[in-house]
Amino acid sequence: MTLHDSRGIALSTNNSASLEALERAMTLSAGYYFDPLATIDAALQADPRFAAGHCLRAALAVTSSERGALPMLEESVQAIDALGRAANERERMHAAAARAWSQGEFERSLRLYGDIVVRYPRDLLAIQVAHLGDFFLGHSTMLRDRIAQVLPLWNDDVPGHGYVLGMHAFGLEETGNYERAEATGRRALELNARDPWAVHAVAHVYEMQGRIADASIISSETGFCTGRIRVS
């Protein structure tokens, strides 16, 4: 029996414990909370053939943007490759995208993660990696448009919707649409008051508009320090 995650994404496993660990680690990863790597490493120790776990582990290495994480990335890519067709198409696509990153082909890696987003628009991991890739590589319009293309496939009943809204809010802010960025970010914060992308986006709006008092309000509402707000 093939299991599906909470967003309906098929996994090449029938191990419910592995799925539960993946869900926990994905929540930690999407919210930049604590240590998702420790959670997924424990799952992989118990189930070394858990391809989706290796996808997450490789993605964590990609988004760390640190050379020291490359051995971990390559180890997980090789583990997925070794599974062959026992890993499903989406998991193999993750492996290919992560491999391109490890080889220094950053634009190609981003395109490959983007292909996953197009084919599997509720793959929260691929969305997050592609969004960060757009940020790393300075693709400001894609910070907005890549998320906009998947939003119609998400709603409040899909776990992680708030994180996708938060990413879109950041893309809107980075392309100068401050009114929509604030509204979208605020909507994301209604779903999760500690959504880092949403806090970041709304704080940026306040910075760009010189709204220092509002910045202090969102800091107290969310528990995040928004930092020093400059007045241009």
PDB file of C-alpha atoms in Angstrom:
ATOM      1  CA  MET A   1       0.000   0.000   0.000  1.00  0.00           C
ATOM      2  CA  THR A   2       1.369   3.414  -0.981  1.00  0.00           C
ATOM      3  CA  LEU A   3       0.947   6.089   1.654  1.00  0.00           C
ATOM      4  CA  HIS A   4       0.207   9.765   1.004  1.00  0.00           C
ATOM      5  CA  ASP A   5       1.254  12.748   3.064  1.00  0.00           C
ATOM      6  CA  SER A   6      -1.215  15.236   4.519  1.00  0.00           C
ATOM      7  CA  ARG A   7      -1.231  17.193   1.235  1.00  0.00           C
ATOM      8  CA  GLY A   8      -2.061  14.145  -0.888  1.00  0.00           C
ATOM      9  CA  ILE A   9       1.468  13.543  -2.200  1.00  0.00           C
ATOM     10  CA  ALA A  10       2.212   9.862  -2.848  1.00  0.00           C
ATOM     11  CA  LEU A  11       5.222   8.330  -1.105  1.00  0.00           C
ATOM     12  CA  SER A  12       6.988   5.111  -2.072  1.00  0.00           C
ATOM     13  CA  THR A  13       6.573   3.617   1.381  1.00  0.00           C
ATOM     14  CA  ASN A  14       4.023   1.746   3.432  1.00  0.00           C
ATOM     15  CA  ASN A  15       5.776   2.565   6.722  1.00  0.00           C
ATOM     16  CA  SER A  16       3.414   4.759   8.731  1.00  0.00           C
ATOM     17  CA  ALA A  17       6.114   5.603  11.292  1.00  0.00           C
ATOM     18  CA  SER A  18       8.299   7.020   8.513  1.00  0.00           C
ATOM     19  CA  LEU A  19       5.390   9.085   7.233  1.00  0.00           C
ATOM     20  CA  GLU A  20       4.697  10.481  10.704  1.00  0.00           C
ATOM     21  CA  ALA A  21       8.358  11.454  11.093  1.00  0.00           C
ATOM     22  CA  LEU A  22       8.316  13.122   7.672  1.00  0.00           C
ATOM     23  CA  GLU A  23       5.269  15.179   8.621  1.00  0.00           C
ATOM     24  CA  ARG A  24       6.976  16.366  11.810  1.00  0.00           C
ATOM     25  CA  ALA A  25      10.193  17.195   9.988  1.00  0.00           C
ATOM     26  CA  MET A  26       8.344  19.035   7.205  1.00  0.00           C
ATOM     27  CA  THR A  27       6.567  21.230   9.752  1.00  0.00           C
ATOM     28  CA  LEU A  28       9.911  22.068  11.350  1.00  0.00           C
ATOM     29  CA  SER A  29      11.485  22.754   7.958  1.00  0.00           C
ATOM     30  CA  ALA A  30       8.640  24.889   6.594  1.00  0.00           C
ATOM     31  CA  GLY A  31       8.584  27.011   9.736  1.00  0.00           C
ATOM     32  CA  TYR A  32      12.374  27.098  10.250  1.00  0.00           C
ATOM     33  CA  TYR A  33      11.831  25.659  13.718  1.00  0.00           C
ATOM     34  CA  PHE A  34      14.380  23.717  15.767  1.00  0.00           C
ATOM     35  CA  ASP A  35      16.069  20.807  13.960  1.00  0.00           C
ATOM     36  CA  PRO A  36      14.211  18.979  11.163  1.00  0.00           C
ATOM     37  CA  LEU A  37      17.419  17.163  10.240  1.00  0.00           C
ATOM     38  CA  ALA A  38      17.552  15.328  13.564  1.00  0.00           C
ATOM     39  CA  THR A  39      13.958  14.200  13.091  1.00  0.00           C
ATOM     40  CA  ILE A  40      14.437  12.905   9.570  1.00  0.00           C
ATOM     41  CA  ASP A  41      17.821  11.334  10.384  1.00  0.00           C
ATOM     42  CA  ALA A  42      16.163   9.285  13.116  1.00  0.00           C
ATOM     43  CA  ALA A  43      13.511   8.132  10.650  1.00  0.00           C
ATOM     44  CA  LEU A  44      16.146   7.175   8.079  1.00  0.00           C
ATOM     45  CA  GLN A  45      18.133   5.247  10.649  1.00  0.00           C
ATOM     46  CA  ALA A  46      15.023   3.146  11.257  1.00  0.00           C
ATOM     47  CA  ASP A  47      14.069   2.986   7.570  1.00  0.00           C
ATOM     48  CA  PRO A  48      17.120   3.608   5.301  1.00  0.00           C
ATOM     49  CA  ARG A  49      15.048   3.006   2.149  1.00  0.00           C
ATOM     50  CA  PHE A  50      12.634   5.855   2.944  1.00  0.00           C
ATOM     51  CA  ALA A  51      13.046   7.835  -0.289  1.00  0.00           C
ATOM     52  CA  ALA A  52      10.909  10.814   0.751  1.00  0.00           C
ATOM     53  CA  GLY A  53      13.024  11.155   3.860  1.00  0.00           C
ATOM     54  CA  HIS A  54      16.132  11.312   1.702  1.00  0.00           C
ATOM     55  CA  CYS A  55      14.424  13.973  -0.454  1.00  0.00           C
ATOM     56  CA  LEU A  56      13.945  16.134   2.622  1.00  0.00           C
ATOM     57  CA  ARG A  57      17.461  15.476   3.865  1.00  0.00           C
ATOM     58  CA  ALA A  58      18.945  16.450   0.493  1.00  0.00           C
ATOM     59  CA  ALA A  59      16.746  19.544   0.351  1.00  0.00           C
ATOM     60  CA  LEU A  60      17.934  20.642   3.794  1.00  0.00           C
ATOM     61  CA  ALA A  61      21.486  20.411   2.482  1.00  0.00           C
ATOM     62  CA  VAL A  62      20.574  22.460  -0.598  1.00  0.00           C
ATOM     63  CA  THR A  63      18.871  25.205   1.375  1.00  0.00           C
ATOM     64  CA  SER A  64      21.715  25.403   3.882  1.00  0.00           C
ATOM     65  CA  SER A  65      23.853  26.703   0.961  1.00  0.00           C
ATOM     66  CA  GLU A  66      26.926  25.382   2.779  1.00  0.00           C
ATOM     67  CA  ARG A  67      29.649  23.272   1.160  1.00  0.00           C
ATOM     68  CA  GLY A  68      29.939  21.267   4.355  1.00  0.00           C
ATOM     69  CA  ALA A  69      26.455  19.889   3.700  1.00  0.00           C
ATOM     70  CA  LEU A  70      27.390  18.413   0.308  1.00  0.00           C
ATOM     71  CA  PRO A  71      28.405  14.957   1.607  1.00  0.00           C
ATOM     72  CA  MET A  72      24.982  14.636   3.274  1.00  0.00           C
ATOM     73  CA  LEU A  73      23.276  15.737   0.056  1.00  0.00           C
ATOM     74  CA  GLU A  74      25.244  13.287  -2.068  1.00  0.00           C
ATOM     75  CA  GLU A  75      24.622  10.443   0.380  1.00  0.00           C
ATOM     76  CA  SER A  76      20.850  10.931   0.177  1.00  0.00           C
ATOM     77  CA  VAL A  77      20.868  11.316  -3.617  1.00  0.00           C
ATOM     78  CA  GLN A  78      22.807   8.071  -3.926  1.00  0.00           C
ATOM     79  CA  ALA A  79      20.358   6.357  -1.590  1.00  0.00           C
ATOM     80  CA  ILE A  80      17.445   7.376  -3.830  1.00  0.00           C
ATOM     81  CA  ASP A  81      19.345   6.334  -6.952  1.00  0.00           C
ATOM     82  CA  ALA A  82      20.025   2.932  -5.405  1.00  0.00           C
ATOM     83  CA  LEU A  83      16.291   2.387  -4.976  1.00  0.00           C
ATOM     84  CA  GLY A  84      15.721   2.688  -8.718  1.00  0.00           C
ATOM     85  CA  ARG A  85      12.048   2.348  -9.627  1.00  0.00           C
ATOM     86  CA  ALA A  86      11.214   1.521  -6.019  1.00  0.00           C
ATOM     87  CA  ALA A  87      11.367   5.298  -5.550  1.00  0.00           C
ATOM     88  CA  ASN A  88       8.513   7.065  -7.311  1.00  0.00           C
ATOM     89  CA  GLU A  89       8.865   9.638 -10.082  1.00  0.00           C
ATOM     90  CA  ARG A  90       8.599  12.659  -7.782  1.00  0.00           C
ATOM     91  CA  GLU A  91      11.255  11.302  -5.430  1.00  0.00           C
ATOM     92  CA  ARG A  92      13.602  10.644  -8.356  1.00  0.00           C
ATOM     93  CA  MET A  93      12.981  14.200  -9.583  1.00  0.00           C
ATOM     94  CA  HIS A  94      14.040  15.486  -6.160  1.00  0.00           C
ATOM     95  CA  ALA A  95      17.223  13.450  -6.405  1.00  0.00           C
ATOM     96  CA  ALA A  96      18.035  14.885  -9.842  1.00  0.00           C
ATOM     97  CA  ALA A  97      17.427  18.454  -8.680  1.00  0.00           C
ATOM     98  CA  ALA A  98      19.591  18.028  -5.582  1.00  0.00           C
ATOM     99  CA  ARG A  99      22.349  16.364  -7.631  1.00  0.00           C
ATOM    100  CA  ALA A 100      22.482  19.359  -9.980  1.00  0.00           C
ATOM    101  CA  TRP A 101      22.921  21.645  -6.978  1.00  0.00           C
ATOM    102  CA  SER A 102      25.783  19.513  -5.631  1.00  0.00           C
ATOM    103  CA  GLN A 103      27.489  19.796  -9.030  1.00  0.00           C
ATOM    104  CA  GLY A 104      27.312  23.589  -8.922  1.00  0.00           C
ATOM    105  CA  GLU A 105      24.598  23.771 -11.595  1.00  0.00           C
ATOM    106  CA  PHE A 106      22.458  26.115  -9.526  1.00  0.00           C
ATOM    107  CA  GLU A 107      20.192  27.451 -12.276  1.00  0.00           C
ATOM    108  CA  ARG A 108      19.568  23.937 -13.566  1.00  0.00           C
ATOM    109  CA  SER A 109      18.827  22.697 -10.065  1.00  0.00           C
ATOM    110  CA  LEU A 110      16.316  25.486  -9.603  1.00  0.00           C
ATOM    111  CA  ARG A 111      14.641  24.614 -12.914  1.00  0.00           C
ATOM    112  CA  LEU A 112      14.384  20.991 -11.836  1.00  0.00           C
ATOM    113  CA  TYR A 113      12.860  21.868  -8.480  1.00  0.00           C
ATOM    114  CA  GLY A 114      10.525  24.183 -10.389  1.00  0.00           C
ATOM    115  CA  ASP A 115       9.503  21.266 -12.618  1.00  0.00           C
ATOM    116  CA  ILE A 116       8.487  19.360  -9.494  1.00  0.00           C
ATOM    117  CA  VAL A 117       6.379  22.316  -8.364  1.00  0.00           C
ATOM    118  CA  VAL A 118       4.598  22.417 -11.729  1.00  0.00           C
ATOM    119  CA  ARG A 119       3.882  18.682 -11.754  1.00  0.00           C
ATOM    120  CA  TYR A 120       3.150  18.376  -8.041  1.00  0.00           C
ATOM    121  CA  PRO A 121       1.822  21.780  -6.931  1.00  0.00           C
ATOM    122  CA  ARG A 122       1.171  20.578  -3.379  1.00  0.00           C
ATOM    123  CA  ASP A 123       4.731  19.400  -2.847  1.00  0.00           C
ATOM    124  CA  LEU A 124       5.538  21.817  -0.033  1.00  0.00           C
ATOM    125  CA  LEU A 125       9.178  20.743   0.087  1.00  0.00           C
ATOM    126  CA  ALA A 126       9.781  21.492  -3.604  1.00  0.00           C
ATOM    127  CA  ILE A 127       7.950  24.811  -3.261  1.00  0.00           C
ATOM    128  CA  GLN A 128      10.114  25.843  -0.337  1.00  0.00           C
ATOM    129  CA  VAL A 129      13.372  24.844  -2.025  1.00  0.00           C
ATOM    130  CA  ALA A 130      12.429  26.579  -5.281  1.00  0.00           C
ATOM    131  CA  HIS A 131      11.394  29.716  -3.388  1.00  0.00           C
ATOM    132  CA  LEU A 132      14.704  29.826  -1.542  1.00  0.00           C
ATOM    133  CA  GLY A 133      16.522  29.143  -4.812  1.00  0.00           C
ATOM    134  CA  ASP A 134      14.774  32.130  -6.374  1.00  0.00           C
ATOM    135  CA  PHE A 135      15.887  34.184  -3.369  1.00  0.00           C
ATOM    136  CA  PHE A 136      19.503  32.965  -3.520  1.00  0.00           C
ATOM    137  CA  LEU A 137      19.742  33.614  -7.266  1.00  0.00           C
ATOM    138  CA  GLY A 138      17.973  36.982  -7.218  1.00  0.00           C
ATOM    139  CA  HIS A 139      14.895  35.982  -9.236  1.00  0.00           C
ATOM    140  CA  SER A 140      12.571  38.527  -7.626  1.00  0.00           C
ATOM    141  CA  THR A 141       9.611  38.111  -9.977  1.00  0.00           C
ATOM    142  CA  MET A 142       9.726  34.338  -9.556  1.00  0.00           C
ATOM    143  CA  LEU A 143       9.536  34.797  -5.797  1.00  0.00           C
ATOM    144  CA  ARG A 144       6.047  36.069  -6.572  1.00  0.00           C
ATOM    145  CA  ASP A 145       5.019  34.170  -9.688  1.00  0.00           C
ATOM    146  CA  ARG A 146       6.216  30.671  -8.799  1.00  0.00           C
ATOM    147  CA  ILE A 147       4.057  30.751  -5.687  1.00  0.00           C
ATOM    148  CA  ALA A 148       1.140  32.419  -7.475  1.00  0.00           C
ATOM    149  CA  GLN A 149       0.939  29.538  -9.949  1.00  0.00           C
ATOM    150  CA  VAL A 150       0.289  26.966  -7.207  1.00  0.00           C
ATOM    151  CA  LEU A 151      -1.984  29.005  -4.921  1.00  0.00           C
ATOM    152  CA  PRO A 152      -5.214  27.953  -6.693  1.00  0.00           C
ATOM    153  CA  LEU A 153      -4.419  24.357  -5.681  1.00  0.00           C
ATOM    154  CA  TRP A 154      -4.156  25.265  -1.992  1.00  0.00           C
ATOM    155  CA  ASN A 155      -6.728  26.270   0.605  1.00  0.00           C
ATOM    156  CA  ASP A 156      -7.084  26.355   4.379  1.00  0.00           C
ATOM    157  CA  ASP A 157      -7.919  22.641   4.435  1.00  0.00           C
ATOM    158  CA  VAL A 158      -4.471  21.767   3.049  1.00  0.00           C
ATOM    159  CA  PRO A 159      -1.810  21.657   5.795  1.00  0.00           C
ATOM    160  CA  GLY A 160       0.879  24.227   5.121  1.00  0.00           C
ATOM    161  CA  HIS A 161      -1.362  26.693   3.261  1.00  0.00           C
ATOM    162  CA  GLY A 162      -0.210  29.486   5.565  1.00  0.00           C
ATOM    163  CA  TYR A 163       3.427  28.882   4.672  1.00  0.00           C
ATOM    164  CA  VAL A 164       2.623  29.138   0.966  1.00  0.00           C
ATOM    165  CA  LEU A 165       0.766  32.395   1.587  1.00  0.00           C
ATOM    166  CA  GLY A 166       3.727  33.678   3.567  1.00  0.00           C
ATOM    167  CA  MET A 167       6.088  32.924   0.690  1.00  0.00           C
ATOM    168  CA  HIS A 168       3.740  34.663  -1.722  1.00  0.00           C
ATOM    169  CA  ALA A 169       3.564  37.694   0.564  1.00  0.00           C
ATOM    170  CA  PHE A 170       7.340  37.921   0.484  1.00  0.00           C
ATOM    171  CA  GLY A 171       7.354  37.710  -3.316  1.00  0.00           C
ATOM    172  CA  LEU A 172       4.741  40.452  -3.518  1.00  0.00           C
ATOM    173  CA  GLU A 173       6.793  42.671  -1.231  1.00  0.00           C
ATOM    174  CA  GLU A 174       9.980  42.058  -3.198  1.00  0.00           C
ATOM    175  CA  THR A 175       8.217  43.179  -6.384  1.00  0.00           C
ATOM    176  CA  GLY A 176       6.832  46.342  -4.768  1.00  0.00           C
ATOM    177  CA  ASN A 177       3.180  45.386  -4.309  1.00  0.00           C
ATOM    178  CA  TYR A 178       3.094  46.462  -0.685  1.00  0.00           C
ATOM    179  CA  GLU A 179      -0.672  46.570  -0.219  1.00  0.00           C
ATOM    180  CA  ARG A 180      -1.201  42.989  -1.411  1.00  0.00           C
ATOM    181  CA  ALA A 181       1.923  41.827   0.389  1.00  0.00           C
ATOM    182  CA  GLU A 182       0.636  43.152   3.688  1.00  0.00           C
ATOM    183  CA  ALA A 183      -2.836  41.672   3.178  1.00  0.00           C
ATOM    184  CA  THR A 184      -1.462  38.277   2.145  1.00  0.00           C
ATOM    185  CA  GLY A 185       1.073  38.256   4.940  1.00  0.00           C
ATOM    186  CA  ARG A 186      -1.590  39.158   7.472  1.00  0.00           C
ATOM    187  CA  ARG A 187      -3.779  36.324   6.182  1.00  0.00           C
ATOM    188  CA  ALA A 188      -0.867  33.910   6.591  1.00  0.00           C
ATOM    189  CA  LEU A 189      -0.336  35.147  10.144  1.00  0.00           C
ATOM    190  CA  GLU A 190      -3.979  34.460  10.945  1.00  0.00           C
ATOM    191  CA  LEU A 191      -3.249  30.817  10.125  1.00  0.00           C
ATOM    192  CA  ASN A 192       0.098  30.753  11.932  1.00  0.00           C
ATOM    193  CA  ALA A 193       1.294  33.737  13.935  1.00  0.00           C
ATOM    194  CA  ARG A 194       4.867  32.392  13.828  1.00  0.00           C
ATOM    195  CA  ASP A 195       5.195  32.007  10.068  1.00  0.00           C
ATOM    196  CA  PRO A 196       8.680  33.396   9.326  1.00  0.00           C
ATOM    197  CA  TRP A 197       8.064  34.298   5.661  1.00  0.00           C
ATOM    198  CA  ALA A 198       4.870  36.166   6.571  1.00  0.00           C
ATOM    199  CA  VAL A 199       6.518  38.044   9.439  1.00  0.00           C
ATOM    200  CA  HIS A 200       9.453  38.858   7.161  1.00  0.00           C
ATOM    201  CA  ALA A 201       7.187  40.093   4.370  1.00  0.00           C
ATOM    202  CA  VAL A 202       4.996  42.281   6.559  1.00  0.00           C
ATOM    203  CA  ALA A 203       8.018  43.699   8.394  1.00  0.00           C
ATOM    204  CA  HIS A 204       9.598  44.564   5.034  1.00  0.00           C
ATOM    205  CA  VAL A 205       6.418  46.362   3.998  1.00  0.00           C
ATOM    206  CA  TYR A 206       6.535  48.442   7.166  1.00  0.00           C
ATOM    207  CA  GLU A 207      10.216  49.170   6.623  1.00  0.00           C
ATOM    208  CA  MET A 208       9.657  50.320   3.051  1.00  0.00           C
ATOM    209  CA  GLN A 209       6.749  52.517   4.135  1.00  0.00           C
ATOM    210  CA  GLY A 210       8.458  53.881   7.251  1.00  0.00           C
ATOM    211  CA  ARG A 211       5.750  52.484   9.543  1.00  0.00           C
ATOM    212  CA  ILE A 212       7.872  52.028  12.651  1.00  0.00           C
ATOM    213  CA  ALA A 213       4.952  51.826  15.094  1.00  0.00           C
ATOM    214  CA  ASP A 214       3.322  49.051  13.049  1.00  0.00           C
ATOM    215  CA  ALA A 215       6.606  47.146  13.030  1.00  0.00           C
ATOM    216  CA  SER A 216       6.662  47.107  16.818  1.00  0.00           C
ATOM    217  CA  ILE A 217       3.057  45.879  16.864  1.00  0.00           C
ATOM    218  CA  ILE A 218       3.752  42.880  14.628  1.00  0.00           C
ATOM    219  CA  SER A 219       6.782  42.068  16.759  1.00  0.00           C
ATOM    220  CA  SER A 220       4.627  41.923  19.879  1.00  0.00           C
ATOM    221  CA  GLU A 221       1.845  40.012  18.107  1.00  0.00           C
ATOM    222  CA  THR A 222       4.074  37.290  16.727  1.00  0.00           C
ATOM    223  CA  GLY A 223       6.834  37.041  19.287  1.00  0.00           C
ATOM    224  CA  PHE A 224       9.442  37.683  16.587  1.00  0.00           C
ATOM    225  CA  CYS A 225      11.874  40.563  16.762  1.00  0.00           C
ATOM    226  CA  THR A 226      11.567  42.401  13.459  1.00  0.00           C
ATOM    227  CA  GLY A 227      14.847  44.147  13.995  1.00  0.00           C
ATOM    228  CA  ARG A 228      15.644  47.759  13.516  1.00  0.00           C
ATOM    229  CA  ILE A 229      13.393  49.420  10.978  1.00  0.00           C
ATOM    230  CA  ARG A 230      15.116  52.051   8.879  1.00  0.00           C
ATOM    231  CA  VAL A 231      13.380  55.176   7.691  1.00  0.00           C
ATOM    232  CA  SER A 232      14.473  56.033   4.168  1.00  0.00           C
TER     233      SER A 232
END
